[in-house]
């Protein structure tokens, strides 16, 4: 049986120039390099310059992904951009990217699922391709998390970073089996009852201000390992695959301890885990495409490799995706 598949044609990423180390943060809050490294695996993160916006990062990542895929703005039918730190409440950041990459047709919109945003955006893009509504889609995760942080709260401000990653999906054909190239499946979940554990205390309809990120880290940690493991098991089961079949595990990068615990629980090979949290921190919706691009650019991810993605974030939202590269 011939089926439409969304095949990855190119990846790209962009990180702002400024590096902020744990020692830099220890000058503004009561923390230490030792605490942050030991509890999270984060050594440094990037931070945007004054005036640099989410769409600035997104455009650079998108241009790199389009160059890798050999397409221009005129070839793109749709942009799905995941962010929780848009340039403006409206219009969608995706439409600003659309304008700046020379795309004058098609559609562009944002997806808001916080740290799971890229998994959600990828699923939306895949469905547009599968039903034949688009052939070439730009999927972007871009964040300026530094603008949402309370820089007096040491329990959150040491965890996050800024950056953007993107990929181009192109319509392809497959047999409908897990040997096909492209997105094999996506599993999305949310549970609005747990809002208080991870949220922003502002917004246009409540405080008419942007607000700051608030998190009960220990509680989020407990839910993260359970939820992520469930989403991974669902992905493998849906495709009749085993943990050993996964060539590369590219998780949302929140905390090295969460990733290690998840890989151990599922039985994923430790050498298959792509880990960028040490240098990027938690870049929310940007973390998966940033990590993915790094593993593609350095030659780890090769054609036909099975790549497993997962994320968990505010909402709660969580999910997984399996891609045959
Ligand atoms: O991407 C969205 C999903 N988010 C996540 O997955 C985050 C999940 N949570 C985590 O990654 C971890 O829970 C944290 C890294 C946030 C915290 O690690 P923890 O091992 O759970 O530490 P804790 O919150 O239990 O705090 C332990 C101690 C506390 O002191 P007391 O109460 O034991 O005296 C904190 O006040 O560490 C203290 N602490 C700090 N100390 C130095 C909290 N933040 C800091 C800090 N520097 N930055």
Short mmCIF file of C-alpha atoms and ligand atoms in Angstrom, two decimals:
data_model
loop_
_atom_site.label_atom_id
_atom_site.label_comp_id
_atom_site.label_asym_id
_atom_site.label_seq_id
_atom_site.Cartn_x
_atom_site.Cartn_y
_atom_site.Cartn_z
CA UNK A 1 0.00 0.00 0.00
CA UNK A 2 1.43 3.38 -0.99
CA UNK A 3 1.15 6.11 1.67
CA UNK A 4 2.29 9.74 1.86
CA UNK A 5 5.20 10.29 4.26
CA UNK A 6 6.83 13.48 5.57
CA UNK A 7 10.55 13.04 4.90
CA UNK A 8 13.16 15.31 6.52
CA UNK A 9 14.97 17.15 3.72
CA UNK A 10 17.23 19.40 5.83
CA UNK A 11 17.91 20.73 9.32
CA UNK A 12 19.28 24.03 10.66
CA UNK A 13 19.90 25.77 13.96
CA UNK A 14 20.94 29.10 15.41
CA UNK A 15 22.26 30.08 18.84
CA UNK A 16 22.72 33.68 19.98
CA UNK A 17 26.35 34.70 20.46
CA UNK A 18 26.36 35.51 24.16
CA UNK A 19 27.39 32.61 26.44
CA UNK A 20 26.25 32.74 30.08
CA UNK A 21 28.07 30.33 32.41
CA UNK A 22 26.92 29.05 35.78
CA UNK A 23 29.65 31.22 37.34
CA UNK A 24 28.08 34.27 35.64
CA UNK A 25 24.72 33.41 37.24
CA UNK A 26 26.33 32.90 40.66
CA UNK A 27 27.08 36.64 40.55
CA UNK A 28 23.36 37.52 40.43
CA UNK A 29 21.64 34.76 42.48
CA UNK A 30 22.69 32.49 45.36
CA UNK A 31 23.83 29.49 43.29
CA UNK A 32 27.04 27.73 42.25
CA UNK A 33 28.50 26.01 39.19
CA UNK A 34 28.66 22.81 41.26
CA UNK A 35 24.92 22.85 42.17
CA UNK A 36 23.67 23.59 38.64
CA UNK A 37 26.00 21.06 36.98
CA UNK A 38 25.26 18.30 39.47
CA UNK A 39 21.45 18.76 39.55
CA UNK A 40 20.87 19.49 35.86
CA UNK A 41 23.98 18.78 33.73
CA UNK A 42 23.88 22.42 32.50
CA UNK A 43 27.27 24.19 32.27
CA UNK A 44 26.28 27.18 30.13
CA UNK A 45 23.46 28.57 28.00
CA UNK A 46 23.08 31.24 25.26
CA UNK A 47 21.26 34.52 25.70
CA UNK A 48 19.87 36.95 23.11
CA UNK A 49 21.31 40.46 22.76
CA UNK A 50 19.19 43.54 23.48
CA UNK A 51 16.66 43.89 20.66
CA UNK A 52 17.25 40.36 19.32
CA UNK A 53 13.89 38.57 19.02
CA UNK A 54 12.51 35.05 18.67
CA UNK A 55 11.81 35.67 14.97
CA UNK A 56 15.46 36.76 14.46
CA UNK A 57 16.64 33.39 15.78
CA UNK A 58 13.92 31.51 13.88
CA UNK A 59 14.81 33.13 10.54
CA UNK A 60 18.49 32.14 10.88
CA UNK A 61 17.62 28.53 11.78
CA UNK A 62 15.05 28.39 8.95
CA UNK A 63 17.51 29.74 6.38
CA UNK A 64 20.07 27.08 7.39
CA UNK A 65 17.45 24.30 7.14
CA UNK A 66 16.24 25.56 3.74
CA UNK A 67 19.83 25.71 2.43
CA UNK A 68 20.42 22.12 3.62
CA UNK A 69 17.18 21.02 1.92
CA UNK A 70 17.93 22.93 -1.29
CA UNK A 71 14.69 24.94 -1.17
CA UNK A 72 13.85 28.66 -1.07
CA UNK A 73 10.98 30.55 0.55
CA UNK A 74 9.01 30.20 -2.69
CA UNK A 75 8.99 26.40 -2.32
CA UNK A 76 7.49 26.40 1.21
CA UNK A 77 3.73 25.76 1.48
CA UNK A 78 3.42 26.08 5.25
CA UNK A 79 5.35 27.24 8.32
CA UNK A 80 4.49 25.74 11.72
CA UNK A 81 6.47 27.55 14.40
CA UNK A 82 6.54 26.35 18.01
CA UNK A 83 7.22 29.04 20.59
CA UNK A 84 6.13 30.16 24.02
CA UNK A 85 8.04 33.44 23.68
CA UNK A 86 6.53 35.09 20.57
CA UNK A 87 7.75 38.52 19.41
CA UNK A 88 4.24 39.89 19.97
CA UNK A 89 0.95 38.60 21.36
CA UNK A 90 -0.09 38.84 17.70
CA UNK A 91 0.62 38.43 14.83
CA UNK A 92 2.08 34.95 14.99
CA UNK A 93 5.89 34.86 14.91
CA UNK A 94 5.56 32.39 12.01
CA UNK A 95 4.15 35.13 9.78
CA UNK A 96 7.19 37.35 10.47
CA UNK A 97 9.45 34.46 9.47
CA UNK A 98 7.28 33.92 6.36
CA UNK A 99 7.85 37.53 5.32
CA UNK A 100 11.59 37.47 5.97
CA UNK A 101 12.31 34.24 4.05
CA UNK A 102 10.54 35.57 0.94
CA UNK A 103 7.46 33.34 1.18
CA UNK A 104 4.47 35.20 -0.27
CA UNK A 105 1.91 32.39 -0.50
CA UNK A 106 0.74 29.50 1.65
CA UNK A 107 0.15 29.78 5.40
CA UNK A 108 2.12 30.31 8.60
CA UNK A 109 1.03 29.95 12.20
CA UNK A 110 2.39 29.36 15.71
CA UNK A 111 1.84 26.38 17.97
CA UNK A 112 1.93 26.82 21.76
CA UNK A 113 2.74 23.70 23.75
CA UNK A 114 5.73 25.08 25.69
CA UNK A 115 8.59 22.55 25.86
CA UNK A 116 6.56 19.99 23.86
CA UNK A 117 5.98 22.59 21.14
CA UNK A 118 8.29 21.05 18.58
CA UNK A 119 6.67 17.59 18.89
CA UNK A 120 3.24 19.23 18.47
CA UNK A 121 4.40 21.33 15.48
CA UNK A 122 5.99 18.32 13.81
CA UNK A 123 2.77 16.33 14.23
CA UNK A 124 0.67 19.18 12.78
CA UNK A 125 3.06 19.53 9.81
CA UNK A 126 3.09 15.77 9.22
CA UNK A 127 -0.70 15.68 9.14
CA UNK A 128 -0.86 18.56 6.61
CA UNK A 129 1.48 16.57 4.36
CA UNK A 130 -0.31 13.24 4.90
CA UNK A 131 -3.70 14.62 3.84
CA UNK A 132 -2.16 16.33 0.81
CA UNK A 133 -2.73 19.92 1.98
CA UNK A 134 1.01 20.74 1.81
CA UNK A 135 4.08 19.27 0.12
CA UNK A 136 6.95 21.26 1.65
CA UNK A 137 6.72 22.44 5.26
CA UNK A 138 9.10 24.39 7.47
CA UNK A 139 8.87 23.31 11.12
CA UNK A 140 10.59 25.63 13.59
CA UNK A 141 11.16 25.69 17.35
CA UNK A 142 12.40 29.11 18.53
CA UNK A 143 12.60 30.65 21.98
CA UNK A 144 13.90 33.62 23.93
CA UNK A 145 13.25 32.07 27.34
CA UNK A 146 15.55 34.64 28.99
CA UNK A 147 12.72 37.19 28.51
CA UNK A 148 10.29 35.10 30.60
CA UNK A 149 12.54 34.44 33.57
CA UNK A 150 12.46 35.97 37.00
CA UNK A 151 16.16 36.78 37.40
CA UNK A 152 15.80 36.85 41.19
CA UNK A 153 14.49 33.24 41.35
CA UNK A 154 17.43 30.84 41.50
CA UNK A 155 15.15 27.81 41.19
CA UNK A 156 14.26 28.69 37.59
CA UNK A 157 16.64 31.28 36.12
CA UNK A 158 19.61 28.87 35.99
CA UNK A 159 17.72 26.31 33.91
CA UNK A 160 16.80 27.97 30.63
CA UNK A 161 18.48 29.29 27.47
CA UNK A 162 17.71 30.90 24.09
CA UNK A 163 18.00 29.41 20.60
CA UNK A 164 16.22 28.08 17.53
CA UNK A 165 16.17 24.98 15.37
CA UNK A 166 14.29 24.09 12.19
CA UNK A 167 13.70 21.35 9.70
CA UNK A 168 12.17 21.10 6.24
CA UNK A 169 9.71 18.27 5.62
CA UNK A 170 8.96 17.15 2.08
CA UNK A 171 6.19 14.83 0.90
CA UNK A 172 7.45 11.37 -0.04
CA UNK A 173 6.00 7.92 -0.69
CA UNK A 174 6.24 4.82 1.50
CA UNK A 175 4.77 1.34 1.90
CA UNK A 176 3.11 2.13 5.23
CA UNK A 177 5.67 0.12 7.22
CA UNK A 178 8.28 1.15 9.80
CA UNK A 179 10.94 0.69 7.09
CA UNK A 180 9.59 3.82 5.30
CA UNK A 181 11.64 7.01 5.42
CA UNK A 182 9.90 9.94 7.13
CA UNK A 183 7.74 10.56 10.19
CA UNK A 184 6.39 7.15 11.23
CA UNK A 185 4.16 8.28 14.08
CA UNK A 186 3.46 10.99 16.65
CA UNK A 187 1.78 10.67 20.04
CA UNK A 188 0.54 13.81 21.81
CA UNK A 189 -0.85 14.17 25.33
CA UNK A 190 -1.89 16.94 27.72
CA UNK A 191 -3.35 17.27 31.21
CA UNK A 192 -4.60 20.73 32.18
CA UNK A 193 -5.09 19.74 35.84
CA UNK A 194 -1.36 20.18 36.47
CA UNK A 195 -1.04 23.84 35.36
CA UNK A 196 0.16 25.06 38.77
CA UNK A 197 3.35 22.99 38.61
CA UNK A 198 4.75 24.88 35.61
CA UNK A 199 3.23 28.08 34.24
CA UNK A 200 3.74 31.79 33.54
CA UNK A 201 2.00 34.16 35.97
CA UNK A 202 0.87 36.66 33.34
CA UNK A 203 -0.84 37.08 29.99
CA UNK A 204 -3.02 39.50 27.98
CA UNK A 205 -6.32 38.22 29.37
CA UNK A 206 -5.26 37.98 33.02
CA UNK A 207 -2.63 40.51 34.07
CA UNK A 208 -2.15 42.35 30.74
CA UNK A 209 1.58 41.70 31.23
CA UNK A 210 4.01 39.05 30.06
CA UNK A 211 4.60 37.51 33.49
CA UNK A 212 7.37 35.20 34.69
CA UNK A 213 7.94 31.48 34.53
CA UNK A 214 7.08 29.62 37.76
CA UNK A 215 7.92 25.97 38.40
CA UNK A 216 7.78 23.38 41.16
CA UNK A 217 10.81 21.55 39.77
CA UNK A 218 10.77 18.46 41.94
CA UNK A 219 7.10 17.72 41.11
CA UNK A 220 7.67 18.33 37.38
CA UNK A 221 10.66 15.99 37.48
CA UNK A 222 8.55 13.10 38.87
CA UNK A 223 5.84 13.50 36.22
CA UNK A 224 8.42 13.96 33.46
CA UNK A 225 10.04 10.52 33.71
CA UNK A 226 6.66 8.74 33.91
CA UNK A 227 5.00 10.71 31.10
CA UNK A 228 7.97 10.61 28.75
CA UNK A 229 8.44 6.87 29.25
CA UNK A 230 4.75 6.30 28.46
CA UNK A 231 4.97 8.36 25.26
CA UNK A 232 8.09 6.49 24.12
CA UNK A 233 6.53 3.09 24.79
CA UNK A 234 3.43 4.16 22.81
CA UNK A 235 5.65 5.19 19.86
CA UNK A 236 7.62 1.94 19.82
CA UNK A 237 4.52 -0.25 20.27
CA UNK A 238 2.62 1.55 17.48
CA UNK A 239 5.43 0.67 15.06
CA UNK A 240 6.26 -2.81 16.41
CA UNK A 241 9.76 -1.60 17.27
CA UNK A 242 12.03 -2.27 20.24
CA UNK A 243 14.32 0.11 22.17
CA UNK A 244 17.31 -1.55 20.47
CA UNK A 245 16.00 -0.47 17.05
CA UNK A 246 16.43 3.21 18.01
CA UNK A 247 19.66 4.57 16.49
CA UNK A 248 19.34 8.04 18.04
CA UNK A 249 17.30 9.25 20.99
CA UNK A 250 16.89 13.04 20.66
CA UNK A 251 14.93 14.17 23.73
CA UNK A 252 13.83 17.60 24.92
CA UNK A 253 16.82 18.83 26.92
CA UNK A 254 15.56 19.88 30.37
CA UNK A 255 17.79 17.99 32.77
CA UNK A 256 20.50 15.35 32.20
CA UNK A 257 19.16 13.35 35.15
CA UNK A 258 15.69 13.11 33.50
CA UNK A 259 17.25 11.92 30.23
CA UNK A 260 19.50 9.35 31.92
CA UNK A 261 16.60 8.02 34.03
CA UNK A 262 14.30 7.79 30.99
CA UNK A 263 16.90 6.01 28.82
CA UNK A 264 17.57 3.55 31.65
CA UNK A 265 13.88 2.91 32.30
CA UNK A 266 13.10 2.24 28.62
CA UNK A 267 16.33 0.33 27.91
CA UNK A 268 17.68 2.71 25.26
CA UNK A 269 21.39 2.36 24.49
CA UNK A 270 23.30 5.04 26.46
CA UNK A 271 25.40 5.83 23.36
CA UNK A 272 22.21 6.59 21.39
CA UNK A 273 21.29 9.57 23.59
CA UNK A 274 21.95 12.96 21.96
CA UNK A 275 22.68 15.35 24.84
CA UNK A 276 23.09 19.11 24.35
CA UNK A 277 21.75 20.33 27.70
CA UNK A 278 25.28 21.06 29.00
CA UNK A 279 25.82 23.86 26.46
CA UNK A 280 22.25 24.99 25.68
CA UNK A 281 20.30 24.60 28.94
CA UNK A 282 16.55 24.14 28.49
CA UNK A 283 15.57 26.02 25.32
CA UNK A 284 11.93 24.84 25.48
CA UNK A 285 10.50 24.26 21.97
CA UNK A 286 13.92 24.85 20.39
CA UNK A 287 15.77 22.11 22.25
CA UNK A 288 14.85 19.12 20.06
CA UNK A 289 15.62 20.73 16.66
CA UNK A 290 18.84 22.20 18.12
CA UNK A 291 19.97 18.75 19.31
CA UNK A 292 18.78 17.10 16.12
CA UNK A 293 20.72 19.52 13.96
CA UNK A 294 23.89 18.99 15.99
CA UNK A 295 23.69 15.20 15.54
CA UNK A 296 22.95 15.58 11.80
CA UNK A 297 25.72 18.15 11.25
CA UNK A 298 28.39 16.07 12.99
CA UNK A 299 27.44 12.98 10.96
CA UNK A 300 25.88 10.87 13.72
CA UNK A 301 22.37 10.74 12.20
CA UNK A 302 22.49 9.00 8.81
CA UNK A 303 19.95 8.10 6.14
CA UNK A 304 17.57 5.32 7.27
CA UNK A 305 18.50 5.68 10.98
CA UNK A 306 15.54 5.41 13.36
CA UNK A 307 15.33 8.64 15.40
CA UNK A 308 13.15 8.92 18.52
CA UNK A 309 12.03 12.34 19.78
CA UNK A 310 10.18 13.13 23.01
CA UNK A 311 9.27 16.14 25.12
CA UNK A 312 7.35 17.20 28.21
CA UNK A 313 6.43 20.70 29.32
CA UNK A 314 3.99 23.17 30.85
CA UNK A 315 0.30 22.43 30.60
CA UNK A 316 1.25 19.64 31.14
CA UNK A 317 1.90 18.68 27.56
CA UNK A 318 4.03 15.78 26.40
CA UNK A 319 4.57 13.52 23.42
CA UNK A 320 6.87 11.53 21.18
CA UNK A 321 7.67 11.10 17.54
CA UNK A 322 9.51 8.43 15.55
CA UNK A 323 11.28 9.37 12.32
CA UNK A 324 13.12 7.14 9.84
CA UNK A 325 15.82 9.54 8.58
O1 LIG B 1 11.16 21.64 30.33
C1 LIG B 1 10.00 21.54 31.10
C2 LIG B 1 10.13 20.48 32.08
N1 LIG B 1 10.96 20.92 33.20
C3 LIG B 1 11.67 20.03 33.80
O2 LIG B 1 11.70 18.90 33.38
C4 LIG B 1 12.39 20.41 35.09
C5 LIG B 1 12.25 19.29 36.08
N2 LIG B 1 12.89 19.53 37.35
C6 LIG B 1 14.24 19.59 37.51
O3 LIG B 1 14.98 19.55 36.58
C7 LIG B 1 14.77 19.63 38.93
O4 LIG B 1 13.73 19.40 39.85
C8 LIG B 1 15.47 20.98 39.29
C9 LIG B 1 16.79 21.06 38.57
C10 LIG B 1 14.58 22.14 38.92
C11 LIG B 1 15.76 21.04 40.80
O5 LIG B 1 16.52 19.92 41.20
P1 LIG B 1 16.10 19.08 42.50
O6 LIG B 1 17.12 18.04 42.69
O7 LIG B 1 14.68 18.63 42.31
O8 LIG B 1 16.26 20.15 43.65
P2 LIG B 1 15.15 20.76 44.63
O9 LIG B 1 14.18 21.60 43.89
O10 LIG B 1 14.61 19.67 45.50
O11 LIG B 1 16.06 21.70 45.53
C12 LIG B 1 17.04 21.16 46.41
C13 LIG B 1 17.67 22.32 47.17
C14 LIG B 1 16.64 23.24 47.83
O12 LIG B 1 17.14 23.64 49.09
P3 LIG B 1 16.58 22.96 50.44
O13 LIG B 1 15.11 23.25 50.43
O14 LIG B 1 16.91 21.52 50.32
O15 LIG B 1 17.35 23.69 51.50
C15 LIG B 1 16.60 24.42 46.90
O16 LIG B 1 16.23 25.61 47.55
O17 LIG B 1 18.43 23.13 46.29
C16 LIG B 1 18.03 24.50 46.44
N3 LIG B 1 18.17 25.16 45.12
C17 LIG B 1 19.32 25.71 44.71
N4 LIG B 1 20.55 25.79 45.27
C18 LIG B 1 21.51 26.39 44.56
C19 LIG B 1 17.22 25.33 44.17
N5 LIG B 1 17.76 25.99 43.13
C20 LIG B 1 19.05 26.21 43.44
C21 LIG B 1 20.11 26.84 42.75
N6 LIG B 1 21.31 26.89 43.34
N7 LIG B 1 19.95 27.37 41.50
#
